[in-house]
Tab-separated table of C-alpha atoms and ligand atoms in Angstrom:
chain	number	residue	atom	x	y	z
A	1	MET	CA	132.631	87.402	-29.054
A	2	LYS	CA	131.805	87.743	-32.763
A	3	SER	CA	128.496	86.058	-33.470
A	4	LEU	CA	128.420	83.318	-36.131
A	5	LEU	CA	124.879	82.025	-35.704
A	6	LYS	CA	122.188	84.255	-34.298
A	7	THR	CA	118.473	83.820	-33.756
A	8	GLN	CA	116.168	86.264	-32.071
A	9	ASP	CA	112.463	85.788	-31.337
A	10	LEU	CA	112.505	82.959	-33.841
A	11	VAL	CA	109.036	81.564	-34.543
A	12	SER	CA	108.489	78.606	-36.869
A	13	TYR	CA	105.609	76.362	-37.835
A	14	ILE	CA	104.674	72.998	-39.310
A	15	GLY	CA	101.316	73.113	-41.087
A	16	PRO	CA	98.843	74.603	-38.623
A	17	TYR	CA	101.170	74.172	-35.617
A	18	THR	CA	103.433	76.921	-34.308
A	19	ILE	CA	106.320	74.945	-32.835
A	20	LEU	CA	109.082	77.451	-32.047
A	21	GLN	CA	107.592	80.396	-30.194
A	22	GLY	CA	110.571	82.633	-29.533
A	23	VAL	CA	114.074	81.177	-29.633
A	24	ASP	CA	117.044	83.465	-28.885
A	25	VAL	CA	120.378	81.757	-29.432
A	26	GLU	CA	123.778	83.185	-30.262
A	27	VAL	CA	126.814	81.073	-31.114
A	28	GLY	CA	130.193	82.791	-31.420
A	29	PHE	CA	132.999	81.737	-33.770
A	30	GLY	CA	134.807	78.746	-32.286
A	31	GLU	CA	132.327	78.128	-29.485
A	32	ALA	CA	130.772	74.817	-28.459
A	33	VAL	CA	127.198	75.480	-27.403
A	34	VAL	CA	124.690	72.916	-26.189
A	35	ILE	CA	120.896	73.036	-26.419
A	36	LEU	CA	119.097	71.224	-23.629
A	37	GLY	CA	115.459	70.606	-22.865
A	38	ARG	CA	112.932	67.887	-22.279
A	39	ASN	CA	111.483	65.603	-24.924
A	40	GLY	CA	109.202	67.514	-27.248
A	41	ALA	CA	110.601	70.922	-26.209
A	42	GLY	CA	111.465	71.895	-29.786
A	43	LYS	CA	115.199	71.140	-29.997
A	44	THR	CA	115.054	69.137	-33.225
A	45	THR	CA	112.641	71.671	-34.722
A	46	PHE	CA	115.126	74.413	-33.879
A	47	LEU	CA	117.895	72.729	-35.894
A	48	ARG	CA	115.465	71.948	-38.722
A	49	THR	CA	114.359	75.586	-38.770
A	50	ILE	CA	117.981	76.721	-39.093
A	51	MET	CA	118.407	74.331	-42.049
A	52	GLY	CA	115.270	75.634	-43.775
A	53	LEU	CA	113.468	72.305	-43.385
A	54	VAL	CA	110.873	73.947	-41.130
A	55	GLN	CA	109.405	77.293	-42.170
A	56	THR	CA	110.154	80.462	-40.209
A	57	ARG	CA	107.197	82.717	-39.536
A	58	SER	CA	109.015	85.620	-37.890
A	59	GLY	CA	112.163	86.636	-36.092
A	60	ILE	CA	115.845	86.794	-36.932
A	61	LEU	CA	117.877	83.853	-38.242
A	62	GLU	CA	121.381	84.726	-39.419
A	63	LEU	CA	124.650	83.002	-40.196
A	64	ASP	CA	127.646	85.314	-40.098
A	65	GLY	CA	125.312	88.287	-40.584
A	66	LYS	CA	123.503	86.745	-43.563
A	67	ASN	CA	119.734	86.290	-43.349
A	68	LEU	CA	118.690	82.623	-43.765
A	69	VAL	CA	114.929	83.138	-43.588
A	70	GLY	CA	113.221	81.898	-46.743
A	71	MET	CA	116.376	80.311	-48.160
A	72	PRO	CA	116.111	76.710	-49.406
A	73	PRO	CA	117.980	73.996	-47.439
A	74	TYR	CA	120.575	73.274	-50.130
A	75	GLU	CA	121.672	76.909	-50.167
A	76	ILE	CA	121.789	77.099	-46.375
A	77	GLN	CA	123.990	74.011	-46.285
A	78	LYS	CA	126.339	75.518	-48.878
A	79	LEU	CA	126.839	78.580	-46.681
A	80	GLY	CA	128.756	76.238	-44.404
A	81	ILE	CA	126.352	74.525	-42.035
A	82	GLY	CA	126.968	70.827	-41.468
A	83	TYR	CA	123.859	69.059	-40.193
A	84	VAL	CA	123.872	65.714	-38.392
A	85	PRO	CA	120.189	64.804	-37.997
A	86	GLU	CA	118.553	62.853	-35.190
A	87	HIS	CA	118.631	59.054	-35.809
A	88	TYR	CA	121.584	59.217	-38.242
A	89	GLY	CA	121.688	60.654	-41.740
A	90	THR	CA	123.186	57.677	-43.553
A	91	PHE	CA	122.182	55.594	-46.565
A	92	ASP	CA	121.791	51.918	-45.632
A	93	LEU	CA	122.233	50.592	-49.156
A	94	LEU	CA	125.572	52.323	-49.714
A	95	THR	CA	129.029	51.470	-48.413
A	96	VAL	CA	130.810	53.648	-45.877
A	97	GLU	CA	132.973	55.069	-48.665
A	98	GLU	CA	129.927	55.848	-50.824
A	99	ASN	CA	128.140	57.519	-47.925
A	100	LEU	CA	131.117	59.789	-47.329
A	101	ARG	CA	131.860	60.587	-50.978
A	102	LEU	CA	128.210	61.275	-51.745
A	103	ALA	CA	128.175	63.873	-48.979
A	104	MET	CA	131.075	65.836	-50.502
A	105	TRP	CA	130.336	69.085	-52.307
A	106	LYS	CA	133.446	68.480	-54.390
A	107	GLU	CA	136.389	66.115	-54.503
A	108	ASP	CA	139.679	67.954	-54.351
A	109	ALA	CA	142.856	67.909	-52.260
A	110	ASP	CA	141.030	69.673	-49.422
A	111	SER	CA	138.149	67.225	-49.275
A	112	LYS	CA	140.562	64.269	-49.471
A	113	ALA	CA	142.393	65.729	-46.483
A	114	ARG	CA	139.090	66.088	-44.640
A	115	LEU	CA	138.129	62.521	-45.537
A	116	ASN	CA	141.408	61.326	-44.021
A	117	TYR	CA	140.683	63.427	-40.938
A	118	VAL	CA	137.311	61.673	-40.591
A	119	LEU	CA	138.894	58.223	-40.969
A	120	ASP	CA	141.556	59.086	-38.370
A	121	LEU	CA	138.884	60.421	-36.017
A	122	PHE	CA	136.790	57.261	-36.425
A	123	PRO	CA	139.079	54.261	-37.097
A	124	ASP	CA	135.947	52.048	-37.169
A	125	LEU	CA	134.984	53.754	-40.429
A	126	LYS	CA	138.403	53.095	-41.904
A	127	LEU	CA	138.053	49.387	-41.091
A	128	ALA	CA	134.528	49.235	-42.525
A	129	TYR	CA	135.297	51.534	-45.488
A	130	LYS	CA	134.215	49.126	-48.231
A	131	ARG	CA	131.408	47.572	-46.214
A	132	ASN	CA	127.718	48.196	-46.644
A	133	SER	CA	126.655	50.680	-43.975
A	134	LYS	CA	123.688	48.442	-43.125
A	135	THR	CA	126.206	46.191	-41.339
A	136	LEU	CA	127.362	48.955	-38.974
A	137	SER	CA	126.436	49.135	-35.289
A	138	GLY	CA	124.402	52.094	-34.005
A	139	GLY	CA	127.538	53.814	-32.727
A	140	GLN	CA	129.345	53.329	-36.032
A	141	ARG	CA	126.361	54.728	-37.912
A	142	GLN	CA	126.446	57.791	-35.699
A	143	MET	CA	130.156	58.154	-36.521
A	144	LEU	CA	129.359	57.859	-40.227
A	145	SER	CA	126.594	60.417	-39.897
A	146	ILE	CA	128.986	62.884	-38.214
A	147	GLY	CA	131.666	62.015	-40.777
A	148	ARG	CA	129.291	62.915	-43.624
A	149	ALA	CA	129.032	66.432	-42.215
A	150	LEU	CA	132.788	66.741	-41.656
A	151	VAL	CA	133.900	65.995	-45.238
A	152	ASN	CA	132.906	69.550	-46.192
A	153	LYS	CA	134.466	72.795	-45.040
A	154	ASN	CA	131.822	74.036	-42.632
A	155	LYS	CA	131.635	77.095	-40.448
A	156	ILE	CA	129.402	75.355	-37.933
A	157	LEU	CA	128.246	71.845	-37.186
A	158	LEU	CA	124.710	71.194	-35.896
A	159	ILE	CA	124.410	67.811	-34.186
A	160	ASP	CA	121.105	66.395	-32.958
A	161	GLU	CA	121.297	63.953	-30.034
A	162	PRO	CA	124.245	61.811	-31.107
A	163	SER	CA	123.973	59.737	-27.913
A	164	LYS	CA	120.451	58.510	-28.599
A	165	GLY	CA	120.177	54.724	-28.330
A	166	LEU	CA	123.895	54.199	-27.760
A	167	ALA	CA	125.586	52.242	-24.957
A	168	PRO	CA	127.498	54.310	-22.351
A	169	VAL	CA	130.910	53.128	-23.554
A	170	ILE	CA	130.067	54.231	-27.103
A	171	ILE	CA	128.751	57.578	-25.838
A	172	GLU	CA	132.171	58.130	-24.263
A	173	ARG	CA	133.806	57.597	-27.643
A	174	VAL	CA	131.383	60.040	-29.266
A	175	ALA	CA	132.267	62.565	-26.522
A	176	LEU	CA	135.983	62.160	-27.262
A	177	ALA	CA	135.359	62.663	-30.979
A	178	LEU	CA	133.214	65.759	-30.383
A	179	ASN	CA	135.954	67.200	-28.203
A	180	GLU	CA	138.388	66.738	-31.081
A	181	ILE	CA	135.903	68.212	-33.582
A	182	LYS	CA	135.258	71.319	-31.497
A	183	LYS	CA	138.960	72.232	-31.735
A	184	GLU	CA	138.441	72.689	-35.492
A	185	THR	CA	134.808	73.752	-35.863
A	186	THR	CA	132.115	75.743	-34.115
A	187	VAL	CA	129.616	73.265	-32.662
A	188	LEU	CA	125.939	73.533	-31.783
A	189	LEU	CA	124.966	70.310	-30.041
A	190	VAL	CA	121.464	69.222	-29.060
A	191	GLU	CA	121.727	66.639	-26.318
A	192	GLN	CA	119.541	65.139	-23.608
A	193	ASN	CA	122.389	63.123	-22.136
A	194	PHE	CA	123.526	65.558	-19.444
A	195	ALA	CA	127.000	64.043	-19.031
A	196	LEU	CA	127.712	64.290	-22.760
A	197	ALA	CA	126.261	67.808	-22.935
A	198	CYS	CA	128.555	68.895	-20.075
A	199	ALA	CA	131.581	67.121	-21.533
A	200	VAL	CA	131.267	69.018	-24.827
A	201	GLY	CA	129.415	72.290	-24.227
A	202	GLU	CA	130.923	75.504	-22.880
A	203	ARG	CA	127.663	77.452	-22.845
A	204	PHE	CA	124.095	76.187	-22.812
A	205	TYR	CA	120.573	77.219	-23.721
A	206	ILE	CA	117.452	75.496	-22.451
A	207	ILE	CA	114.401	75.288	-24.708
A	208	ASN	CA	111.038	74.698	-23.086
A	209	GLU	CA	107.738	74.589	-24.987
A	210	GLY	CA	109.347	76.150	-28.045
A	211	LYS	CA	111.035	79.030	-26.210
A	212	THR	CA	114.526	79.609	-24.866
A	213	VAL	CA	114.062	80.005	-21.130
A	214	GLU	CA	117.583	79.898	-19.678
A	215	ASN	CA	121.174	80.250	-20.770
A	216	GLY	CA	124.589	80.485	-19.205
A	217	SER	CA	127.876	78.700	-18.771
A	218	VAL	CA	127.879	74.916	-18.502
A	219	LYS	CA	130.138	75.228	-15.421
A	220	ASP	CA	127.361	77.114	-13.611
A	221	LEU	CA	124.674	74.705	-14.807
A	222	ILE	CA	126.567	71.725	-13.371
A	223	LYS	CA	126.331	73.384	-9.913
A	224	ASP	CA	122.712	74.553	-10.301
A	225	LYS	CA	120.678	71.537	-9.161
A	226	GLU	CA	117.495	73.595	-8.990
A	227	LEU	CA	117.692	74.578	-12.652
A	228	GLN	CA	118.491	71.009	-13.628
A	229	ALA	CA	115.442	69.741	-11.764
A	230	LYS	CA	113.171	72.445	-13.156
A	231	HIS	CA	113.892	72.061	-16.848
A	232	LEU	CA	115.820	68.868	-17.355
A	233	GLY	CA	114.189	66.518	-14.876
A	234	ILE	CA	117.565	65.586	-13.351
B	301	ADP	N1	105.796	67.107	-38.228
B	301	ADP	C1	105.232	67.575	-37.122
B	301	ADP	N2	103.914	67.873	-37.077
B	301	ADP	C2	103.336	68.351	-35.953
B	301	ADP	N3	103.993	68.550	-34.812
B	301	ADP	C3	105.301	68.268	-34.776
B	301	ADP	C4	106.003	67.761	-35.919
B	301	ADP	N4	107.304	67.577	-35.592
B	301	ADP	C5	107.402	67.941	-34.291
B	301	ADP	N5	106.215	68.353	-33.802
B	301	ADP	C6	105.930	68.803	-32.435
B	301	ADP	O1	106.824	69.846	-32.114
B	301	ADP	C7	107.232	69.763	-30.755
B	301	ADP	C8	108.727	69.766	-30.693
B	301	ADP	O2	109.244	68.573	-31.269
B	301	ADP	P1	110.800	68.329	-31.422
B	301	ADP	O3	111.416	69.524	-32.031
B	301	ADP	O4	110.983	67.044	-32.129
B	301	ADP	O5	111.253	68.194	-29.880
B	301	ADP	P2	112.610	67.687	-29.235
B	301	ADP	O6	113.620	67.487	-30.316
B	301	ADP	O7	112.984	68.753	-28.258
B	301	ADP	O8	112.278	66.403	-28.523
B	301	ADP	C9	106.596	68.502	-30.183
B	301	ADP	O9	105.454	68.879	-29.463
B	301	ADP	C10	106.219	67.714	-31.411
B	301	ADP	O10	105.082	66.940	-31.170
B	302	MG	MG1	114.656	65.795	-30.911
C-alpha cells in the first residue's frame, strides 16, 4: 500500500494546551479510513492539525511524501485536501449555487463536470440550487458542505462527523453518498456513529486522549466487543 497521508508521533497544541500527544495514522491511496474515539478525544483537532489550522509542535505530517508542517492552510488545501468541517462549512447568506461556485479553485470544464457529479450525487442540491442555503435542512446542509469539498480535484477528503445531529434516515443517505464518493477519492472519515463508520470505513484508528491507541480492519472491530466497550462506550 502506497501511503498518501502519513502522520507519526504527531503532537499539536492550542495556546498553552497540548492536544494531540502522539498520533500515528497512515492512509493509502484509494483507502477509506475511519477515525473513532470518544467525545473530546482529539479527532477534530487531528483534522484541523492536518489542515494547518492547529499548530504542530513535533512529529511527521506528510501528504504524498510532502511535509505539511508549518505550511499555511490555503497551501495545504491546494495540495489536494478537501476538508468538510464539523457542523457544516456552508455560508448561510449565499445560495446553494453560490456556496458551490465560491468553493471552486477555478471554473473550467473539469470543475463543471465535478459540479454536475455533486448535483447527481445529491439531487436535493439540484432542486434547491437557486435557493438560499439558510432554507436547507440539516441533512441538506451536510450535503452542501460535502459538495463544496468535491467541486475541486482532491487527493483526499477529510470529513468530520457528517452524521452529527441528523435523523437516522438522513444518515443512511449520507452513508450511501460516502460509499459513492469513496469509489473516486481517498477518504478519511471522523465518525462517532458506529454504524456509519462501519458502513464506510475499511480500516480504523482509535484516538484516546490525543493519542492513537488502536488500529486495524473494520471487519475485526465489528467482532471485537471488548475493544468497542473499552474505547467507544458501545
Ligand atoms: N480551542 C481550544 N482551546 C482549548 N482546548 C481545546 C480547544 N479545542 C479543543 N480543545 C480540547 O481538545 C480536546 C480534543 O477536542 P476535539 O478535537 O474537539 O475532540 P473530538 O473531536 O474528538 O470530540 C478536548 O479536550 C477539547 O476540550
Ligand atoms: Mg469533534
